[in-house]
Tab-separated table of C-alpha atoms and ligand atoms in Angstrom:
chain	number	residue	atom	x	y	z
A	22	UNK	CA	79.198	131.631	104.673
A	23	UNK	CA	81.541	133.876	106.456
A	24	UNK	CA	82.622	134.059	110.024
A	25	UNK	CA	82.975	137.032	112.454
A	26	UNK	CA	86.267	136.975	114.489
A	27	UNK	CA	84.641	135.547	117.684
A	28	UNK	CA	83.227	132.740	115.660
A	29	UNK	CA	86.564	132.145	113.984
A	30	UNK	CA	88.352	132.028	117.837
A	31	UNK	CA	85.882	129.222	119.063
A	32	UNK	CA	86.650	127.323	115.821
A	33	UNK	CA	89.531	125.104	117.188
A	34	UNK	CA	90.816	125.549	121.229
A	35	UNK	CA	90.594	128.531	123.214
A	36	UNK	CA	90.083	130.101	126.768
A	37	UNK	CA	86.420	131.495	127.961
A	38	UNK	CA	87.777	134.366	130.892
A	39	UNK	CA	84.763	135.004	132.625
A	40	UNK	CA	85.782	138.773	133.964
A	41	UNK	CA	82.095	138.746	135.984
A	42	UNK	CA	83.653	135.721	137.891
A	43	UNK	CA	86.842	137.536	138.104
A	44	UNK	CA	84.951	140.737	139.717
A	45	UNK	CA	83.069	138.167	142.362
A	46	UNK	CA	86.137	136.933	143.179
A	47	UNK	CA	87.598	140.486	143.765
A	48	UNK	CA	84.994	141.218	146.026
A	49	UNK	CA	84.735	137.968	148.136
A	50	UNK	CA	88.699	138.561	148.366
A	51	UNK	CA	87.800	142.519	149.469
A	52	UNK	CA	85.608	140.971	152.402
A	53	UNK	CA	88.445	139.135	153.623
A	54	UNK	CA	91.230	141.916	153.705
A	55	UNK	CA	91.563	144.345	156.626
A	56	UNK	CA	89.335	147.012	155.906
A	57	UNK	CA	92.124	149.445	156.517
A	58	UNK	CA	94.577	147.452	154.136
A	59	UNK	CA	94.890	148.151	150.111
A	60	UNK	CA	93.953	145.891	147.442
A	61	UNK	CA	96.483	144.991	145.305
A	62	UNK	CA	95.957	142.588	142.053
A	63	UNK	CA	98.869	140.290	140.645
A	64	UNK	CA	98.279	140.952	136.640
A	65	UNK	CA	101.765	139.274	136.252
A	66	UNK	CA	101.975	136.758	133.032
A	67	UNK	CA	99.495	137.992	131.470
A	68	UNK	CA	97.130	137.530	134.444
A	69	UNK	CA	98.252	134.053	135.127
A	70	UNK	CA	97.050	133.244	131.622
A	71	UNK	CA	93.797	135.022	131.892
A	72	UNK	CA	94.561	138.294	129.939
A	73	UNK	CA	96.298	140.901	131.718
A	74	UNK	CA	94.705	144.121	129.934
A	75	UNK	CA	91.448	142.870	130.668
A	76	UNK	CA	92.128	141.532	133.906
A	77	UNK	CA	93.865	144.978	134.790
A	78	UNK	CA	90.589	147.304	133.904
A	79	UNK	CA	88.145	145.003	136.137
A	80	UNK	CA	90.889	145.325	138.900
A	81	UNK	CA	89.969	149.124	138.513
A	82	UNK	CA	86.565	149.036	138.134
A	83	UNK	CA	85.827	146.983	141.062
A	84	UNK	CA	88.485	148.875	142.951
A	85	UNK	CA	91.495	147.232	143.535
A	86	UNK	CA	93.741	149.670	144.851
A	87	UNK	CA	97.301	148.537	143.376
A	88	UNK	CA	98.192	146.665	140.098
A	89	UNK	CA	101.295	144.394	139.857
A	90	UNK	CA	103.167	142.811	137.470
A	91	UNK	CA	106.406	140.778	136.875
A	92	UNK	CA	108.645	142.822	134.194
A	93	UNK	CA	108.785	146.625	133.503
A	94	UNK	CA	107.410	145.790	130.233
A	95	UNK	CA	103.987	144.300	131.312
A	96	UNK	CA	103.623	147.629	133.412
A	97	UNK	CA	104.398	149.294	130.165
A	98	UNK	CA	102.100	147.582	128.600
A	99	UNK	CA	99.211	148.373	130.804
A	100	UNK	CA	99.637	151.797	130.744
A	101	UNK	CA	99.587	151.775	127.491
A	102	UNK	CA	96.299	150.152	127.554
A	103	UNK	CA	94.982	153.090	129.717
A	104	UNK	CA	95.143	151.451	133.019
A	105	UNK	CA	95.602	154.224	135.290
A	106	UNK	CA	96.291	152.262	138.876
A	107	UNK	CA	99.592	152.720	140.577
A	108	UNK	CA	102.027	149.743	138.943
A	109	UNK	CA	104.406	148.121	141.034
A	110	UNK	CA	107.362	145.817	139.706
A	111	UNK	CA	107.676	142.959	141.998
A	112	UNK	CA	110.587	141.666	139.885
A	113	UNK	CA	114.303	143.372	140.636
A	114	UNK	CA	114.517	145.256	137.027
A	115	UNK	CA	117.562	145.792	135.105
A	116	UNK	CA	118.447	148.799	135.870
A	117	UNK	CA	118.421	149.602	131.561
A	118	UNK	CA	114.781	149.758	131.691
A	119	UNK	CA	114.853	153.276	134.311
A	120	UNK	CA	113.537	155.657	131.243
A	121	UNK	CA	110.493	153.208	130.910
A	122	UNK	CA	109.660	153.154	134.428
A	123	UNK	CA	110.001	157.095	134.101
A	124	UNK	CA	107.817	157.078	130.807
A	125	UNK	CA	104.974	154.626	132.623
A	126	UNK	CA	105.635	155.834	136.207
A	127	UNK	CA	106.071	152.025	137.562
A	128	UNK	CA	106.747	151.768	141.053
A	129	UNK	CA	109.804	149.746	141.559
A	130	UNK	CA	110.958	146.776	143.953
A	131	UNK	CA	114.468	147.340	144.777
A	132	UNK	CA	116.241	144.553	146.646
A	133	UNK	CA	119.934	145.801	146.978
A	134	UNK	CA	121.528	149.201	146.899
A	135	UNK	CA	123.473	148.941	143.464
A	136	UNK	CA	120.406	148.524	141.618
A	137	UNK	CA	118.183	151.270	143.015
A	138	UNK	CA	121.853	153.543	142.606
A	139	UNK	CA	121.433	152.869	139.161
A	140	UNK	CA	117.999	153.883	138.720
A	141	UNK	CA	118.456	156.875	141.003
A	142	UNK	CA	121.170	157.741	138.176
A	143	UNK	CA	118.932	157.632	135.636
A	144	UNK	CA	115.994	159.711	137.096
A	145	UNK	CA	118.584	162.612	138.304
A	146	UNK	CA	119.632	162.752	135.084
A	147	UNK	CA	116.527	164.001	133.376
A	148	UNK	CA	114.888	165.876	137.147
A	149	UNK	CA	112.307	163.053	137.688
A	150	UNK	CA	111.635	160.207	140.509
A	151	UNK	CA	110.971	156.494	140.576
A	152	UNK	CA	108.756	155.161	143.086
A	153	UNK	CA	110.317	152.349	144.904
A	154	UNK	CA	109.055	149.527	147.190
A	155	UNK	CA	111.862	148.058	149.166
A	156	UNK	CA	112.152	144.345	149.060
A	157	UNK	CA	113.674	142.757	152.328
A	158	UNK	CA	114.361	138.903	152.495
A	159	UNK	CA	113.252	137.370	155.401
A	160	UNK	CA	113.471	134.043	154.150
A	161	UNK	CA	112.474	133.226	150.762
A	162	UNK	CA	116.421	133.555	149.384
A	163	UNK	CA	115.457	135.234	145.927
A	164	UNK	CA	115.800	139.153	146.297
A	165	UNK	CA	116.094	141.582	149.044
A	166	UNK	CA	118.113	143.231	151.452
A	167	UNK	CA	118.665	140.152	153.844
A	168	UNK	CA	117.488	140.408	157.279
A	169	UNK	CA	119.928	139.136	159.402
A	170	UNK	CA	120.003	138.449	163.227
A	171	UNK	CA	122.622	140.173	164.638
A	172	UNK	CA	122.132	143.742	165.996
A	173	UNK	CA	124.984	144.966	164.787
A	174	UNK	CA	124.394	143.577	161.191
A	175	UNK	CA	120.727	144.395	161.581
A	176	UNK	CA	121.789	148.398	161.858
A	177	UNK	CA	124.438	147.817	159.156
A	178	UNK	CA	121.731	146.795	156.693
A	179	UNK	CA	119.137	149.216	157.595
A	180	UNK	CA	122.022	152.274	157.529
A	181	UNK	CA	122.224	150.526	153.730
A	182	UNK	CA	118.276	150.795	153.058
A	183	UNK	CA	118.428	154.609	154.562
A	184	UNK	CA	121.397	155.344	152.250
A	185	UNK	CA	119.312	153.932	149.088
A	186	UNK	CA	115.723	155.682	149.935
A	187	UNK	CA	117.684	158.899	150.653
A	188	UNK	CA	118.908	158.621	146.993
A	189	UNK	CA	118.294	161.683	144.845
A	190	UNK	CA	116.017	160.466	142.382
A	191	UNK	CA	114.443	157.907	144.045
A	192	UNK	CA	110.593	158.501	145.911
A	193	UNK	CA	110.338	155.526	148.439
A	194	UNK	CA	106.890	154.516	149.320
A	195	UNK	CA	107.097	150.989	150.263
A	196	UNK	CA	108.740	148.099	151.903
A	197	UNK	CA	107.574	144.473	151.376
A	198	UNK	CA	108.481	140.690	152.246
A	199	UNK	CA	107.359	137.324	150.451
A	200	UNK	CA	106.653	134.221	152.452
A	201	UNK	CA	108.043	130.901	151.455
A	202	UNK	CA	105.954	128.672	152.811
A	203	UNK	CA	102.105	130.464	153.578
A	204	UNK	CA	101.052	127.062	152.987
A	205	UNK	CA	102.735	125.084	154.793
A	206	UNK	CA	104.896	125.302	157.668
A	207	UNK	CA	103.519	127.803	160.343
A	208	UNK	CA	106.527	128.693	162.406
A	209	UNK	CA	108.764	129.563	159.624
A	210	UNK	CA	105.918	132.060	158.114
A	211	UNK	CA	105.234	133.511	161.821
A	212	UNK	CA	109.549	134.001	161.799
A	213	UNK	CA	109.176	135.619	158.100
A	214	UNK	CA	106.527	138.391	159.266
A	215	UNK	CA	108.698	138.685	162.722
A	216	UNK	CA	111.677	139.486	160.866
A	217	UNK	CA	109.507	141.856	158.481
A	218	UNK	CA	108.161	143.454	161.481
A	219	UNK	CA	111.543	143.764	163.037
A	220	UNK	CA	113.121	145.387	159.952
A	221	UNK	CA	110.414	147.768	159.655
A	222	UNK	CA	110.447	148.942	163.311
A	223	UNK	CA	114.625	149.277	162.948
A	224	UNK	CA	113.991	151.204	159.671
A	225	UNK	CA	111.173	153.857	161.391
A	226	UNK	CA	113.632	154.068	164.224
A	227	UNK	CA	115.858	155.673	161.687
A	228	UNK	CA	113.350	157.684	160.549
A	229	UNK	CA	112.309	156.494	157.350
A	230	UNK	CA	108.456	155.882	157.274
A	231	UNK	CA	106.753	153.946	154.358
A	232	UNK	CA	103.518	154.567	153.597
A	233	UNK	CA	102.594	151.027	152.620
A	234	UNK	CA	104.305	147.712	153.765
A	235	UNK	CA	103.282	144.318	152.639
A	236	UNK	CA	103.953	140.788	152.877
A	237	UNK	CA	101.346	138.410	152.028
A	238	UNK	CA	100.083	137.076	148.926
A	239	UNK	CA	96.987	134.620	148.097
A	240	UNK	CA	97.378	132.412	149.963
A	241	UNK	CA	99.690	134.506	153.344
A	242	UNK	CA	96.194	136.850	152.888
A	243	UNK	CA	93.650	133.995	153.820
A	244	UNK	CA	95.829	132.144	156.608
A	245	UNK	CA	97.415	135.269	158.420
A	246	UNK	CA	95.073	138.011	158.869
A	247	UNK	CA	97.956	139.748	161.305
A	248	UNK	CA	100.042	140.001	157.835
A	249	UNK	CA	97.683	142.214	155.938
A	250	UNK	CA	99.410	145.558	157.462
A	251	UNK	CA	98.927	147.791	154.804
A	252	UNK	CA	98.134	145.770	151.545
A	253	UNK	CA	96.936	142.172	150.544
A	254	UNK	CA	98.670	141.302	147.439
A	255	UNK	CA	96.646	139.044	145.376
A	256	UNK	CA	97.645	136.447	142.412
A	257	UNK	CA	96.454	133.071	142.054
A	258	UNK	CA	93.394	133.275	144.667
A	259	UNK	CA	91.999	136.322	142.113
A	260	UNK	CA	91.591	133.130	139.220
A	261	UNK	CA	89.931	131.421	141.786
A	262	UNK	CA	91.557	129.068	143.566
A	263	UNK	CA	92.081	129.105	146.990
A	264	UNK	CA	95.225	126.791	147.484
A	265	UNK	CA	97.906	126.238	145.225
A	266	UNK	CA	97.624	122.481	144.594
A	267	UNK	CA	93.648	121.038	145.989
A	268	UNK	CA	92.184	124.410	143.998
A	269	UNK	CA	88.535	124.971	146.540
A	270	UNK	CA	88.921	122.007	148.487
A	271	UNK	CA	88.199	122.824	152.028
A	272	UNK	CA	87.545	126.399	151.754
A	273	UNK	CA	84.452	128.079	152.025
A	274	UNK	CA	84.915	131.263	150.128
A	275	UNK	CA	83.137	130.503	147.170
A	276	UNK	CA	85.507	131.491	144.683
A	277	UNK	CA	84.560	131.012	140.720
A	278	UNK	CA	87.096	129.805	138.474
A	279	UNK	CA	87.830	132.079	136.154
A	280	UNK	CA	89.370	130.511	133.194
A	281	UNK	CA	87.957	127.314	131.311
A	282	UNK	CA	89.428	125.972	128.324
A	283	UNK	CA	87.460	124.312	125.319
A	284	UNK	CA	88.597	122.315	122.302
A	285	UNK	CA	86.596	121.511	119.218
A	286	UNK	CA	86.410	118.283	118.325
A	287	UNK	CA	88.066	117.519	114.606
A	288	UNK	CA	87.099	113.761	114.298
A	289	UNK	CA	85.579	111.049	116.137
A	290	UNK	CA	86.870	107.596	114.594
A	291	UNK	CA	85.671	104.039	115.610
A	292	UNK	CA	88.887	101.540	115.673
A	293	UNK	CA	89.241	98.164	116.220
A	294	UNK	CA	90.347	96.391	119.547
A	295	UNK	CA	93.786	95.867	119.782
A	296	UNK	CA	95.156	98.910	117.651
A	297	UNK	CA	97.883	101.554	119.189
A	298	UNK	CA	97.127	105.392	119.847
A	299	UNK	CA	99.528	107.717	119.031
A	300	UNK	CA	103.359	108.284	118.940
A	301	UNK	CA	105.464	106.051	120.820
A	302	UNK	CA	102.737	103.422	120.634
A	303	UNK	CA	101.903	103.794	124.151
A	304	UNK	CA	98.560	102.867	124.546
A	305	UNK	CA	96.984	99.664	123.295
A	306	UNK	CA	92.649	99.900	122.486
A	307	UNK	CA	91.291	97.474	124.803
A	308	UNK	CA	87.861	96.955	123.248
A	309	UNK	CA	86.291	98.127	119.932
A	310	UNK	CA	86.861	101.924	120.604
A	311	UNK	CA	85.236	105.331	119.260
A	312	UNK	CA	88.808	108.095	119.605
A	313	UNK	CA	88.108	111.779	119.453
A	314	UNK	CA	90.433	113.753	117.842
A	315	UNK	CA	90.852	117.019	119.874
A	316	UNK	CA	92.975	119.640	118.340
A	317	UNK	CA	95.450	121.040	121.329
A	318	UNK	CA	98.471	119.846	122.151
A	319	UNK	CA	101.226	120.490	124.076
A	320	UNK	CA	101.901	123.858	122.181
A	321	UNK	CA	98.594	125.044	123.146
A	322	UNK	CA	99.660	124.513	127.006
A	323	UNK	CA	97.981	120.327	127.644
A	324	UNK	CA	101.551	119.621	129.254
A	325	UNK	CA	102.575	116.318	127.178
A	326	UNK	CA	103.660	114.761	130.647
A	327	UNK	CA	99.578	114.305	130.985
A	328	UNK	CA	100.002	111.761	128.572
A	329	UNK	CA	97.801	108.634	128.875
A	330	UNK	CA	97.178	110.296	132.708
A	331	UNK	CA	94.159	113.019	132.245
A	332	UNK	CA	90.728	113.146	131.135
A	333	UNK	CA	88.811	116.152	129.636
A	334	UNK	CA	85.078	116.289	129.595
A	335	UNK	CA	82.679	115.923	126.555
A	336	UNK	CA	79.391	115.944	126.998
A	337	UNK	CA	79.706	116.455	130.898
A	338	UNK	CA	81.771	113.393	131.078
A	339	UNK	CA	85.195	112.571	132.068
A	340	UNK	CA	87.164	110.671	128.782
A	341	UNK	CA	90.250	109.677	129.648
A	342	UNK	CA	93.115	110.825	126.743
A	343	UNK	CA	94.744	108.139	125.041
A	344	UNK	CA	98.625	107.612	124.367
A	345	UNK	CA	100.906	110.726	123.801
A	346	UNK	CA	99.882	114.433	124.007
A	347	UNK	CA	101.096	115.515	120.807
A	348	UNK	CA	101.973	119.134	119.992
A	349	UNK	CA	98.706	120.353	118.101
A	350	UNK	CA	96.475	117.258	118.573
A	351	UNK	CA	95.303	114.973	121.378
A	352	UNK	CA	92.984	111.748	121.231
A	353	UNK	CA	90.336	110.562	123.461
A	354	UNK	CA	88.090	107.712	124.592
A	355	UNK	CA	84.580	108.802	123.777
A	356	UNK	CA	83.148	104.635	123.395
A	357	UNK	CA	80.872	105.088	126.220
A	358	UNK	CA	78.943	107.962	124.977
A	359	UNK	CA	76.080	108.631	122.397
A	360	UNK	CA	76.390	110.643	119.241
A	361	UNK	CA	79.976	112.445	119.553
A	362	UNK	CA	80.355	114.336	116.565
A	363	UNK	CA	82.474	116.785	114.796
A	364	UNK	CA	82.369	120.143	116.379
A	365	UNK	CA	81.078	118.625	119.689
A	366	UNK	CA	83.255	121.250	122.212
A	367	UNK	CA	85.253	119.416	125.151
A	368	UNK	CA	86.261	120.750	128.393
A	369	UNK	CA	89.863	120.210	128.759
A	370	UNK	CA	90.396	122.795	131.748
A	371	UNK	CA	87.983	123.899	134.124
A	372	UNK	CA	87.367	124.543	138.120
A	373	UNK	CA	87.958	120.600	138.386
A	374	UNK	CA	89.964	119.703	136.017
A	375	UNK	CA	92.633	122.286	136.337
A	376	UNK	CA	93.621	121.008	140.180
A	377	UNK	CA	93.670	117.538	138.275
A	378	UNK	CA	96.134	118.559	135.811
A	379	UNK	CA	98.244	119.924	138.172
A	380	UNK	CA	97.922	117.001	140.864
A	381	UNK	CA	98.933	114.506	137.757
A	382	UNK	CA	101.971	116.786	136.405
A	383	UNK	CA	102.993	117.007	139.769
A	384	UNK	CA	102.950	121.047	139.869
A	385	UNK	CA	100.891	123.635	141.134
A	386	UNK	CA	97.789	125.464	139.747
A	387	UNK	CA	99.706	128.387	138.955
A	388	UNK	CA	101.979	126.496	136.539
A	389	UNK	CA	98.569	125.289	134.589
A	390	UNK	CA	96.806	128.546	134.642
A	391	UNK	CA	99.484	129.889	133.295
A	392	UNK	CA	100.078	127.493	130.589
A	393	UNK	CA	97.451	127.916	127.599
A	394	UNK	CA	100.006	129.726	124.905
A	395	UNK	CA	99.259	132.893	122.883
A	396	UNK	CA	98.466	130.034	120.227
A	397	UNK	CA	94.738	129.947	122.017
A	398	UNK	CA	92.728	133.141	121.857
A	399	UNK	CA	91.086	134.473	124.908
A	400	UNK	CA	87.693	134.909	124.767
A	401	UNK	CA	86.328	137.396	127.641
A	402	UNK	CA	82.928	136.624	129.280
A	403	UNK	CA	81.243	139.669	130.523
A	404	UNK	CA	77.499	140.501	131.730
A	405	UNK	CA	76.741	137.459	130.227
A	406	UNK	CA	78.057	138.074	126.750
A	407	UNK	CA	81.078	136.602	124.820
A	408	UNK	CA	83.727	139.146	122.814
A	409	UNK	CA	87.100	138.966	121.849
B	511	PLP	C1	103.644	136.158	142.194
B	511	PLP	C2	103.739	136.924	143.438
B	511	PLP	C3	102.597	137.157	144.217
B	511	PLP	C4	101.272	136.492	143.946
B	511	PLP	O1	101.327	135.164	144.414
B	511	PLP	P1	100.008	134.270	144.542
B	511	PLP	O2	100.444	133.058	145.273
B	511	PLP	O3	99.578	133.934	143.153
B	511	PLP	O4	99.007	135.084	145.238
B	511	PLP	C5	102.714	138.002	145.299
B	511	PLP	N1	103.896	138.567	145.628
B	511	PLP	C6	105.013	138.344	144.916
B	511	PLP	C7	106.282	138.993	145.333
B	511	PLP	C8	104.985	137.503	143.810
B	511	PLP	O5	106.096	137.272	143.121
């Protein structure tokens, strides 16, 4: 008996991406945005988890308008996957990596003058031009031109931003801001987009004019329709989750959850009352038990702090997981069901469970999405049918 590669994928833990969920989402998320505003898809991390190549070519087919990703080397790596989009770098690069943006033609954040000097270096030095976006902090304290208060250091700063875009070299085309707390606290995300729109009137007033600026992301796009302007930029919301910690609760987009992750179960064993589970001896069988031996672990991405604190599904029911997470196996309490068997699949992340794991590792869904290593093979879901 031989096995084809998909069959050989499914065989112990892996990741169903279901890229027709992923295009519903896009357009749901389309309906939402300004009509006038571009689309632009976060492919960062390898699409949260999902599979950036893949995730990058349904972005284009269903018309997202922008692509971006964390690191000059996952734009890299899309183009050389043939995704033709315009790629923009949210992350401040080292300025090193100028001949691959060149190569790739990456559009670039640049968040202080000395970087986007060095990169206008570079591209002088062999006649061609990096796109830049403009990064200006108006609050979140990680890059960016600050935006202060004062008039005086206001024009100060945006003398510095002319300087930059004026640099030989350099093509700017955009200027963007990244809210802290689009979840949260109200005021302080209505001063972020206040100072953004202050910086970008004292920047036109100088004469520069950028053809796209942005703020918001997920979740900035769904509570603030005034920040839009001239691009949505979105991440998690994409996978299907409309907050970062409940997942759907409370929203009424109807967004499909795009990722689910399966296991295969190794063993089921019946044990006596009374026996311990696992390293560390940490949790005791109560009653005569039957334990199902899943085979992920912590180095598949089941964060070990979930020990003896999640449940996955088997048969369409919630077992809790017994005693420590251990790297490449996991047990669970399958007593209350009939005929678990061998090769019985369980659900260990899905729509529901995913919000759970987060809720009980105390982080967000983005940490969890992101979490299933390159250990478990991604298995794409697409007009119905399953391929590698
Ligand atoms: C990661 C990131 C996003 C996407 O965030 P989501 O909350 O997943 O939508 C958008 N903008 C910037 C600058 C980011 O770093």
């Amino acid at each position: 008996m031989s096995m084809n590669d998909l069959e050989i994928a499914m065989s112990r833990t892996w990741a169903e991406i279901n890229l027709d969920d992923l295009a519903h989402n896009i357009q749901t998320l389309r309906a939402v945005l300004r009509p006038d505003a571009k689309f632009l898809g976060v492919c960062k991390a390898d699409a949260y988890g999902h599979g950036m190549t893949e995730c990058a070519k349904k972005l284009a087919a269903c018309g997202a308008d922008y692509i971006a990703v964390a690191s000059v080397t996952e734009g890299a790596e899309l183009r050389k996957n043939g995704i033709p989009l315009p790629i923009l770098c949210l992350g401040q690069a080292n300025p090193q990596l100028a001949p691959l943006m060149c190569e790739h033609d990456i559009t670039q954040a640049v968040g202080d003058f000395e970087n986007g000097s060095e990169l206008s270096s570079y591209a002088q030095s062999v006649g061609k031009k990096i796109k830049i976006h403009v990064k200006i902090d108006t609050g979140m304290s990680r890059t960016g031109f600050y935006w202060p208060d004062s008039d005086d250091e206001k024009a100060a700063t945006a003398q510095t931003i002319k300087k930059l875009c004026e640099l030989g070299g350099l093509e700017y085309e955009g200027m963007f801001t990244h809210f802290a707390v689009a979840d949260d606290d109200e005021n302080f995300t209505r001063l972020q987009l206040k100072k953004f729109l202050d910086a970008k009137e004292v920047l036109e007033g100088l004469g520069l004019s950028f053809k796209v600026a942005h703020a918001a992301a997920s979740v900035g796009v769904l509570n603030y329709p005034e920040a839009h302007l001239n691009m949505g930029r979105f991440g998690l919301v994409l996978y299907g989750y409309a907050s970062t910690d409940t997942g759907n609760e409370g929203s009424t987009l109807g967004l499909k959850p795009v990722m689910t992750v399966k296991s295969k179960i190794t063993a089921v064993r019946r044990l006596p009352a009374g026996t311990t589970i696992s390293y560390g001896r940490t949790y005791t069988l109560k009653r005569d038990s039957l334990v199902a031996v899943l085979p992920i672990g912590y180095a598949d991405g089941l964060p070990r702090v979930l020990s003896n604190n999640f449940s996955v599904k088997i048969h369409d029911t919630l077992c809790p997981i017994l005693g420590r997470i251990c790297m490449d196996m996991t047990m669970a309490d399958v007593t209350d069901l009939q005929d678990v068997k061998p090769g019985d699949v369980a659900t260990v992340f899905d729509g529901d469970l995913i919000p759970l794991a987060a809720k009980n590792s105390g982080t967000i869904i983005h940490e969890i999405v992101c979490s299933p290593s390159p250990r478990v093979p991604r298995v794409f879901i697409e007009n119905g049918g399953k391929r590698l």
